[in-house]
Amino acid sequence: MKNIWHVITLIPEYRGRLVVIIAASSMLGIVGTAIPYLFKGIVDTVIRLSAHKLTFAQAQSTLAILILTFGGLRIATIIFNYFLEGQSDALWLNTVSSLRQRVFDNMATLSLDYYERTRVGDVMDRYGAITSITMWLFQLSEGTLASILQLFFGICVLLVKAPTIGLIMLVLIPYNLVSSFRTVTKTKPLRRRWHQVMGKMAGLLSEMISQIATVRSFAGERVVKRQFEKAQSEWWDIRTVEMGTELRDGARLNLVNTIGVIASIAIVSLEALEGKYTAGDILLVLTLTQNLISAIQPITRLVNNTGDIETSAERLVDLLKMVPSVIDTPGAMTLSKIESIEFRKVSFSYPGAELPSLEAISFRLAAGEMLALVGPSGSGKSTLIKLLMRLYDPDQGQILVNDTDIKGYTQDSLRSLMGIVLQDVALFNDTIGENIAFAKPEASPEDVEAAARSAHADAFIRNFPDQYKTRVGERGIKLSGGEKQRVAIARALLRSPQLVILDEATSALDSESERFVQDGLERLMRNRTAIVIAHRFSTIAKADKILVMQKGRIIETGDHGTLVGNREGLYARLYNLQVELQGPSAA
Ligand code: ADP
């Protein structure tokens, strides 16, 4: 229950609402117990009249009082129910919306390492748990709590009126709860497992959707279907065992309850024969017994679900407790201008990786300069950029901007000065206009269009019937590679960044697209500090400084002229190879 309680305490104003819910439920519990009393009164009055123990007028006035009380109690029930349902609805709305928002907000702040070791499906399953937890809370607050209280009051009355039956109920009800709880405990590991499998299935679905082009091009439908079927059959097996256990335990419990009811009815009947009860008492005791037995079922069902809900709540709370590994230090400053960037003996390994991805990286870049990162794939170029953006913190060494460690600046202010165009451009499934404006939400449509014009994107955007309102599809699937790049350049331009970070595309675009993209990129870099993961010597040669990287280390550094001059160096060898293959024009 620890995690369920934790979830409840996250709900705004939960205390006030709980007070109203408990008060209204208690009143409903009392009214629910009082009504059988009125029935007893009516039966007894009629019987006493026929036994001539009451005059007709007395009977009439007693019945009138009883009926009026009944009416009053029914109206009170309507009022209490009104409050109860109103508060339960509010509680539900509050819980659902505040939990969703909290999950989303927390996910938005988590650092990249979390996402790299987590499956989307698992997060989606945890997020989906909000629905089951809140429905459970809703059921509890809207009706089950009143039933629990009715159970309590009913037993009190029975203990006074028919102690033997009261005692039977006193044994039966805890037995029900304990037995349900035992079933829940027994099945808990199974529930944990099937939740994980559900997460896996959701992950497979989302991966298939995001990778649909790859799946299709490798005719991989059979492979992904088989993976899903395997997870599904695992889920099926676990669920079958779980449901079988619940079914058997439930049937055993029903049998015990039925024996309890039969015994109670037999006892009341026998005691009534001995003249211990009036007819009204018999009605009262039988109605209460029946009410109690029917109230138990929804309660045990709720108890049964408690296990499931606690598991879901635990998974949800775990998700909410995740804290970003990269955080703003207290008193972090706002960075407003980049004057220099320096790496001082920076080393870094990805969590869980055996080998470092960067080792003792040192360089310095002044404002307005262009730095090119060159090296084979896997040499650490993207990692260097991720560290500069503070997506990760270095294990050793320091990254300084204006001679101050970047940990001393707020992450927002640091990143807001950067404009990034990656090779694999990711777009939101939104309109082109919104995708560009993402860099600067307050930008006017004119600013967005001006940025698009500069990036040579305006013309192709205007060719779409919906122009800037054209939706780009999941990850921008409806745009070509060159178009996506130009949208990304427009997005970066809109920000007027002080530092431009580029990952030059390795895949060839058609030559017209290529020209537009190159020109867009040059405009973006003009008069700005730039760090480029470069593949073309035509780009690299323009850099003020080149870092040649291999296996996470800088093996050569200098400008193009110096590096080409070092005939033994990797750079010169790569350069000469390209010249040989493509002719000097490529270089
Ligand atoms: P480059 O950009 O030069 O191709 P990266 O910086 O992407 O190289 O990668 C450097 C090294 O770090 C590689 O060995 C790569 O396998 C590893 N690496 C990259 N990203 C991760 C990650 N998220 N988790 C673990 N290892 C990673």
XYZ file of C-alpha atoms and ligand atoms in Angstrom:
614
model
C 0.000 0.000 0.000
C 3.065 2.199 0.383
C 3.157 3.147 -3.264
C -0.600 3.634 -3.605
C -0.467 6.008 -0.648
C 2.474 7.782 -2.230
C 0.396 8.266 -5.387
C -2.561 9.609 -3.354
C -0.357 12.159 -1.645
C 0.677 13.531 -5.027
C -2.896 14.609 -5.699
C -3.509 18.300 -5.107
C -5.709 19.015 -2.067
C -5.965 15.290 -1.385
C -6.494 15.795 2.349
C -9.656 17.901 2.043
C -11.137 15.562 -0.521
C -10.369 12.466 1.545
C -12.113 14.029 4.558
C -15.291 14.682 2.550
C -15.163 11.232 0.965
C -14.698 9.450 4.283
C -17.420 11.548 5.961
C -19.959 10.996 3.166
C -19.085 7.289 2.974
C -19.564 6.904 6.747
C -22.964 8.552 6.555
C -23.950 6.269 3.685
C -22.723 3.272 5.697
C -24.886 4.335 8.668
C -27.927 4.962 6.458
C -27.409 1.597 4.732
C -27.516 -0.108 8.140
C -30.449 1.974 9.422
C -32.822 1.152 6.575
C -33.254 -2.568 7.467
C -34.192 -1.277 10.963
C -37.083 0.664 9.440
C -38.223 -2.454 7.602
C -38.165 -4.317 10.893
C -40.259 -1.505 12.412
C -42.871 -1.741 9.640
C -43.188 -5.544 9.909
C -43.377 -5.440 13.708
C -46.034 -2.695 13.657
C -48.228 -4.651 11.236
C -47.854 -7.837 13.289
C -48.541 -6.048 16.576
C -51.658 -4.537 15.010
C -52.917 -7.952 13.941
C -52.109 -9.281 17.444
C -54.184 -6.356 18.800
C -51.247 -4.965 20.759
C -51.694 -1.628 19.010
C -54.724 0.397 18.050
C -55.205 1.196 14.370
C -54.454 4.878 15.043
C -51.232 4.041 16.898
C -50.144 1.724 14.098
C -50.968 4.365 11.547
C -48.910 7.059 13.269
C -45.959 4.671 13.873
C -45.996 3.677 10.202
C -46.212 7.351 9.181
C -43.115 8.144 11.287
C -41.263 5.138 9.881
C -42.128 6.029 6.298
C -41.180 9.683 6.825
C -37.864 8.586 8.357
C -37.338 6.254 5.418
C -38.028 9.167 3.040
C -35.650 11.389 5.023
C -32.905 8.771 4.917
C -33.346 8.235 1.176
C -33.071 11.976 0.583
C -30.007 12.077 2.844
C -28.575 9.244 0.743
C -29.086 11.303 -2.400
C -27.325 14.276 -0.789
C -24.424 12.211 0.568
C -24.103 10.452 -2.763
C -24.050 13.809 -4.509
C -21.109 14.937 -2.377
C -19.402 11.587 -2.585
C -19.685 11.337 -6.359
C -18.729 14.978 -6.801
C -15.596 14.550 -4.690
C -14.784 11.212 -6.282
C -15.082 12.725 -9.754
C -12.888 15.641 -8.698
C -10.406 13.261 -7.115
C -10.308 11.215 -10.313
C -9.845 14.271 -12.537
C -7.150 15.614 -10.225
C -5.347 12.320 -10.009
C -5.365 11.553 -13.713
C -4.340 15.006 -14.848
C -1.757 15.657 -12.168
C -0.125 12.236 -12.562
C 0.009 12.546 -16.351
C 1.525 15.977 -16.095
C 4.059 14.849 -13.507
C 5.136 11.881 -15.602
C 5.468 14.038 -18.704
C 7.319 16.825 -16.904
C 9.672 14.376 -15.266
C 10.353 12.535 -18.510
C 11.122 15.857 -20.172
C 13.869 16.590 -17.641
C 15.543 13.157 -17.501
C 19.013 12.979 -18.954
C 19.899 11.120 -22.108
C 21.468 8.157 -20.303
C 18.030 7.221 -18.957
C 16.556 7.080 -22.441
C 19.469 5.114 -23.782
C 18.899 2.276 -21.321
C 15.085 2.349 -21.292
C 12.560 0.900 -23.713
C 9.826 3.252 -24.849
C 7.292 0.486 -24.259
C 8.244 0.164 -20.622
C 7.700 3.875 -20.087
C 4.380 3.667 -21.944
C 3.254 0.759 -19.757
C 4.147 2.714 -16.623
C 2.340 5.751 -17.998
C -0.681 3.558 -18.844
C -0.742 2.416 -15.203
C -2.171 5.840 -14.361
C -5.516 4.710 -15.802
C -5.757 1.542 -13.706
C -4.566 3.216 -10.509
C -7.003 6.089 -10.819
C -9.928 3.788 -11.696
C -9.135 1.749 -8.603
C -9.077 4.875 -6.451
C -12.326 6.004 -8.045
C -14.044 2.706 -7.236
C -12.748 2.834 -3.694
C -13.873 6.374 -3.086
C -17.189 6.181 -4.907
C -18.671 3.059 -3.410
C -16.385 0.548 -1.833
C -15.438 2.691 1.118
C -19.143 3.090 1.996
C -19.533 -0.700 1.681
C -16.611 -1.257 4.042
C -18.186 1.049 6.607
C -21.570 -0.566 6.111
C -19.891 -3.876 6.813
C -18.506 -2.497 10.049
C -21.820 -1.014 11.244
C -23.723 -4.154 10.163
C -21.468 -6.378 12.247
C -21.928 -4.112 15.271
C -25.721 -4.420 14.961
C -25.556 -8.181 14.449
C -23.308 -8.604 17.485
C -26.005 -6.937 19.588
C -29.090 -8.423 17.931
C -27.894 -11.910 17.052
C -24.479 -12.472 18.633
C -23.975 -15.937 17.122
C -24.425 -14.598 13.590
C -22.385 -11.545 14.463
C -19.569 -13.869 15.516
C -19.875 -15.924 12.327
C -19.590 -12.699 10.290
C -16.747 -11.528 12.470
C -14.824 -14.631 11.488
C -16.009 -14.744 7.892
C -15.145 -11.180 6.907
C -11.515 -11.132 8.074
C -11.166 -14.621 6.599
C -12.291 -13.156 3.249
C -9.838 -10.307 3.478
C -6.915 -12.449 4.629
C -7.618 -15.069 2.020
C -7.850 -12.451 -0.781
C -4.689 -10.871 0.440
C -2.930 -14.211 0.419
C -3.984 -14.735 -3.192
C -2.695 -11.282 -4.048
C 0.673 -11.932 -2.399
C 0.944 -15.315 -4.094
C 0.336 -13.801 -7.529
C 2.434 -10.642 -7.081
C 5.587 -11.981 -8.797
C 3.428 -13.091 -11.718
C 1.905 -9.648 -12.055
C 5.312 -8.011 -12.004
C 6.406 -10.306 -14.781
C 3.414 -9.786 -17.002
C 3.701 -6.022 -16.616
C 7.278 -6.278 -17.846
C 6.148 -8.399 -20.777
C 3.417 -5.843 -21.583
C 6.110 -3.162 -21.575
C 8.149 -5.275 -23.943
C 5.180 -5.703 -26.286
C 4.415 -1.988 -26.292
C 8.112 -1.408 -27.039
C 8.057 -3.825 -29.966
C 5.026 -2.043 -31.369
C 6.533 1.416 -31.035
C 9.877 0.271 -32.438
C 8.148 -1.333 -35.388
C 6.230 1.869 -36.087
C 9.304 4.078 -35.874
C 11.405 1.647 -37.914
C 8.703 0.685 -40.383
C 10.782 1.605 -43.421
C 13.599 -0.714 -42.275
C 11.138 -3.485 -41.453
C 9.558 -3.231 -44.921
C 12.815 -2.959 -46.827
C 14.190 -6.130 -45.203
C 10.802 -7.865 -45.520
C 11.203 -8.191 -41.770
C 7.499 -8.472 -40.934
C 7.868 -12.178 -40.106
C 10.743 -11.465 -37.708
C 8.952 -8.717 -35.801
C 5.701 -10.677 -35.760
C 7.509 -13.660 -34.302
C 9.085 -11.479 -31.595
C 5.664 -10.113 -30.707
C 4.069 -13.577 -30.714
C 6.781 -14.844 -28.392
C 6.141 -12.025 -25.916
C 2.396 -12.541 -26.285
C 2.631 -16.245 -25.501
C 4.826 -15.483 -22.498
C 2.156 -13.031 -21.301
C -0.530 -15.648 -21.955
C 1.271 -18.300 -19.879
C 1.813 -15.975 -16.923
C -1.771 -14.689 -17.053
C -3.167 -18.235 -17.241
C -1.313 -19.266 -14.088
C -2.370 -16.066 -12.325
C -6.026 -16.282 -13.320
C -6.156 -20.018 -12.448
C -4.888 -19.277 -8.937
C -7.411 -16.463 -8.516
C -10.247 -18.613 -9.853
C -9.545 -21.512 -7.479
C -9.027 -19.283 -4.444
C -12.198 -17.306 -5.311
C -14.327 -20.461 -5.599
C -13.019 -21.730 -2.243
C -13.888 -18.419 -0.636
C -17.393 -18.394 -2.123
C -17.981 -21.871 -0.762
C -16.939 -20.833 2.749
C -19.173 -17.734 2.530
C -22.139 -19.777 1.384
C -21.680 -22.210 4.280
C -21.555 -19.178 6.596
C -24.810 -17.770 5.225
C -26.592 -21.124 5.378
C -25.436 -21.577 8.978
C -26.621 -18.053 9.856
C -30.056 -18.596 8.327
C -30.382 -21.936 10.107
C -29.410 -20.388 13.435
C -31.847 -17.445 13.096
C -34.632 -19.807 12.082
C -33.998 -22.123 15.034
C -33.721 -19.242 17.490
C -36.898 -17.725 16.045
C -38.700 -20.999 16.697
C -37.626 -20.662 20.327
C -39.424 -17.306 20.312
C -36.226 -15.244 20.672
C -37.033 -12.900 17.779
C -39.955 -10.895 16.522
C -40.797 -11.231 12.830
C -39.149 -7.854 12.300
C -35.946 -9.080 13.972
C -35.810 -12.036 11.621
C -36.182 -9.704 8.649
C -33.518 -7.365 10.097
C -30.989 -10.094 10.777
C -31.523 -11.850 7.452
C -31.337 -8.579 5.484
C -28.147 -7.513 7.284
C -26.549 -10.934 6.777
C -27.428 -10.880 3.087
C -26.219 -7.249 2.770
C -22.926 -8.112 4.418
C -22.282 -11.076 2.195
C -23.066 -9.044 -0.932
C -20.891 -6.157 0.318
C -17.942 -8.494 0.781
C -17.558 -9.344 -2.884
C -16.815 -5.871 -4.244
C -14.501 -5.347 -1.300
C -12.537 -8.541 -1.893
C -12.429 -7.725 -5.597
C -10.911 -4.387 -4.681
C -8.490 -6.113 -2.307
C -7.641 -8.528 -5.123
C -6.917 -5.627 -7.405
C -4.914 -3.925 -4.681
C -1.950 -6.132 -5.479
C -2.111 -5.277 -9.127
C -2.569 -1.607 -8.377
C 0.265 -1.598 -5.858
C 2.544 -3.120 -8.513
C 1.421 -0.485 -11.018
C 1.813 2.254 -8.413
C 5.306 0.985 -7.618
C 6.239 1.151 -11.309
C 4.726 4.601 -11.611
C 6.406 5.892 -8.462
C 9.752 4.507 -9.691
C 9.264 6.462 -12.877
C 8.379 9.624 -10.973
C 11.357 9.209 -8.657
C 13.827 9.102 -11.541
C 16.053 12.110 -11.279
C 18.126 13.527 -14.086
C 21.791 12.602 -13.794
C 22.748 15.986 -15.234
C 21.329 18.752 -13.071
C 21.773 22.481 -12.681
C 24.004 23.226 -9.724
C 22.529 25.563 -7.114
C 23.295 29.150 -8.035
C 24.048 28.263 -11.664
C 24.514 31.374 -13.810
C 22.797 32.316 -17.019
C 25.147 32.213 -19.970
C 24.412 34.988 -22.421
C 27.487 35.114 -24.648
C 29.995 32.531 -25.765
C 33.516 33.987 -25.965
C 35.562 30.819 -25.778
C 35.148 27.081 -25.496
C 37.745 24.859 -23.923
C 38.054 21.145 -23.185
C 40.625 20.363 -20.484
C 41.698 16.717 -20.330
C 38.141 15.502 -20.720
C 37.524 11.751 -20.410
C 34.205 10.030 -20.585
C 32.730 6.501 -20.697
C 29.074 5.737 -21.332
C 27.373 4.133 -18.319
C 28.112 0.416 -18.413
C 30.620 0.693 -21.267
C 33.969 -1.003 -20.822
C 36.067 1.333 -22.913
C 36.150 5.114 -22.626
C 34.576 6.974 -25.546
C 36.728 10.042 -24.945
C 40.174 10.183 -23.377
C 42.071 13.270 -22.285
C 40.541 15.581 -24.877
C 41.938 19.102 -24.760
C 41.443 21.997 -27.167
C 40.468 25.637 -27.142
C 38.261 27.531 -29.547
C 37.732 31.296 -29.633
C 34.437 32.964 -30.582
C 33.984 33.181 -34.356
C 36.294 30.247 -35.083
C 35.314 27.067 -36.844
C 36.377 23.697 -35.489
C 36.166 20.553 -37.610
C 36.024 17.128 -35.981
C 37.391 14.457 -38.260
C 37.821 10.754 -37.712
C 36.409 7.337 -38.438
C 32.992 6.366 -37.195
C 33.026 5.541 -33.477
C 35.996 7.809 -32.758
C 34.006 9.936 -30.305
C 32.993 12.995 -32.359
C 29.296 12.896 -31.421
C 30.179 12.126 -27.819
C 32.330 15.262 -27.670
C 29.341 17.314 -28.850
C 26.990 15.624 -26.377
C 29.341 16.592 -23.539
C 29.539 20.168 -24.753
C 25.744 20.322 -24.813
C 25.815 18.853 -21.293
C 23.699 15.894 -22.252
C 26.275 14.011 -20.181
C 28.882 15.209 -17.706
C 32.544 14.190 -18.177
C 34.032 11.580 -15.840
C 37.288 13.520 -15.673
C 38.476 16.915 -16.778
C 36.522 20.069 -17.398
C 34.618 21.750 -20.176
C 34.818 25.524 -19.951
C 32.933 28.280 -21.665
C 34.388 31.757 -21.087
C 36.878 30.030 -18.751
C 34.108 28.869 -16.425
C 33.082 25.219 -16.076
C 29.818 24.693 -17.972
C 28.410 23.093 -14.810
C 28.307 26.654 -13.473
C 25.743 27.704 -16.099
C 22.111 26.710 -16.340
C 21.594 23.997 -18.938
C 18.813 26.000 -20.566
C 20.954 29.085 -21.093
C 23.871 27.014 -22.373
C 21.781 25.127 -24.912
C 19.732 28.150 -25.934
C 22.873 29.645 -27.486
C 23.411 26.590 -29.652
C 21.854 25.790 -33.015
C 22.163 22.172 -33.986
C 21.718 20.381 -37.283
C 22.244 16.646 -37.017
C 22.715 14.188 -39.826
C 19.651 12.197 -38.922
C 17.185 15.047 -38.615
C 14.347 14.224 -36.252
C 11.111 16.119 -36.778
C 7.944 16.071 -34.717
C 4.772 14.753 -36.276
C 3.479 18.285 -36.571
C 3.341 20.949 -39.269
C 6.500 22.191 -40.985
C 5.882 25.641 -39.497
C 5.656 24.264 -35.961
C 8.784 22.196 -36.508
C 10.782 25.265 -37.480
C 9.266 27.385 -34.715
C 10.194 24.716 -32.153
C 13.569 26.448 -31.814
C 11.876 29.692 -30.819
C 8.209 29.308 -29.926
C 7.679 33.062 -29.676
C 8.814 33.606 -33.296
C 6.286 35.222 -35.641
C 5.195 33.444 -38.859
C 7.249 36.051 -40.760
C 10.386 35.103 -38.794
C 9.712 31.432 -39.513
C 9.324 32.157 -43.231
C 12.463 34.329 -43.302
C 14.456 31.506 -41.682
C 13.013 29.040 -44.189
C 13.974 31.335 -47.081
C 17.537 31.586 -45.821
C 17.684 27.822 -45.544
C 16.320 27.387 -49.112
C 13.317 25.627 -47.630
C 10.647 28.225 -48.432
C 10.278 27.230 -52.089
C 9.666 23.543 -51.535
C 7.400 24.260 -48.553
C 5.247 26.503 -50.740
C 4.872 23.679 -53.235
C 2.834 21.694 -50.717
C -0.905 22.451 -50.852
C -0.934 23.256 -47.138
C 2.402 25.117 -47.270
C 3.696 25.798 -43.732
C 0.730 23.894 -42.301
C 1.766 20.649 -44.032
C 2.108 17.818 -41.540
C 5.413 15.999 -41.850
C 4.360 12.558 -40.519
C 6.055 10.475 -37.857
C 9.738 11.595 -37.611
C 9.268 13.617 -40.794
C 8.681 10.542 -42.934
C 6.935 12.577 -45.640
C 9.974 14.740 -46.403
C 13.055 13.761 -48.396
C 16.478 13.726 -46.731
C 17.473 17.071 -48.277
C 14.154 18.665 -47.327
C 14.430 17.515 -43.734
C 17.939 18.960 -43.559
C 16.775 22.304 -44.850
C 13.930 22.366 -42.307
C 16.543 21.638 -39.627
C 18.771 24.445 -40.923
C 15.813 26.856 -40.877
C 15.086 25.774 -37.331
C 18.674 26.462 -36.282
C 18.757 29.793 -38.161
C 15.584 30.972 -36.448
C 17.401 30.753 -33.166
C 20.291 33.008 -34.349
C 22.605 30.799 -32.348
C 26.041 31.915 -31.173
C 27.421 28.415 -31.553
C 26.489 26.287 -34.542
C 26.888 22.531 -34.230
C 26.692 20.549 -37.430
C 26.867 16.907 -38.213
C 27.585 16.920 -41.893
C 25.519 14.379 -43.817
C 27.491 11.405 -45.083
C 24.717 10.112 -47.302
C 24.714 11.718 -50.699
C 21.891 14.046 -51.604
C 21.042 14.799 -55.227
C 23.298 17.564 -56.461
C 20.661 20.304 -56.421
C 19.571 19.455 -52.903
C 23.209 19.228 -51.930
C 23.882 22.738 -53.232
C 20.926 24.165 -51.335
C 21.868 22.366 -48.146
C 25.509 23.446 -48.399
C 24.539 27.014 -49.052
C 22.053 26.955 -46.155
C 24.722 25.587 -43.852
C 27.228 28.229 -44.920
C 24.713 30.967 -44.162
C 24.064 29.383 -40.806
C 27.775 29.298 -39.933
C 28.640 32.749 -41.277
C 30.097 34.961 -38.526
C 29.382 32.387 -35.893
C 31.424 29.997 -33.803
C 30.984 26.572 -35.328
C 31.809 22.971 -34.504
C 31.342 20.647 -37.439
C 31.546 16.885 -37.584
C 32.869 17.036 -41.107
C 33.244 14.388 -43.778
C 34.035 16.465 -46.852
C 37.479 17.978 -47.231
C 35.827 20.967 -48.917
C 34.221 21.749 -45.545
C 37.143 20.669 -43.393
C 39.638 22.837 -45.283
C 37.723 25.959 -44.248
C 38.074 25.190 -40.549
C 40.388 27.274 -38.382
C 41.194 24.211 -36.354
C 40.868 20.513 -37.074
C 40.839 17.732 -34.495
C 41.609 14.343 -35.979
C 40.147 11.742 -33.658
C 40.646 8.029 -33.292
C 39.313 5.711 -30.583
C 38.320 8.608 -28.351
C 41.665 10.412 -28.574
C 42.910 13.404 -30.516
C 45.723 12.079 -32.674
C 46.423 15.169 -34.750
C 45.489 18.784 -34.571
C 46.102 21.871 -36.677
C 44.682 23.545 -39.766
C 44.308 21.906 -43.165
C 47.649 23.128 -44.492
C 49.617 21.871 -41.481
C 47.874 18.529 -41.387
C 48.289 17.817 -45.088
C 51.949 18.696 -44.658
C 52.403 15.920 -42.110
C 52.741 13.145 -44.705
C 52.812 10.332 -42.101
C 49.614 11.509 -40.416
C 46.172 9.932 -40.731
C 44.742 13.186 -42.047
C 47.156 13.439 -44.950
C 46.590 9.792 -45.789
C 42.797 10.203 -45.813
C 43.110 13.389 -47.829
C 45.347 11.814 -50.429
C 43.060 8.820 -50.670
C 40.100 11.055 -51.419
C 42.059 13.056 -53.967
C 43.085 9.814 -55.672
C 39.533 8.507 -55.711
C 37.633 11.630 -56.694
C 40.173 14.017 -58.096
C 41.255 17.312 -56.560
C 37.780 18.805 -57.153
C 36.389 16.738 -54.300
C 38.935 18.190 -51.966
P 31.402 9.117 -33.757
O 30.466 10.242 -33.590
O 32.812 9.531 -33.957
O 30.968 8.140 -34.801
P 30.496 8.355 -31.142
O 30.835 9.523 -30.314
O 29.098 8.184 -31.581
O 31.474 8.298 -32.402
O 30.938 7.036 -30.382
C 32.146 6.891 -29.692
C 32.129 5.549 -28.982
O 31.152 5.535 -27.980
C 31.819 4.376 -29.880
O 32.635 3.303 -29.502
C 30.392 4.051 -29.590
O 30.130 2.685 -29.742
C 30.244 4.465 -28.155
N 28.894 4.992 -27.867
C 28.256 5.970 -28.512
N 27.053 6.201 -27.954
C 26.937 5.324 -26.936
C 25.920 5.072 -25.950
N 24.819 5.779 -25.911
N 26.142 4.114 -25.059
C 27.279 3.381 -25.074
N 28.272 3.583 -25.951
C 28.123 4.537 -26.882
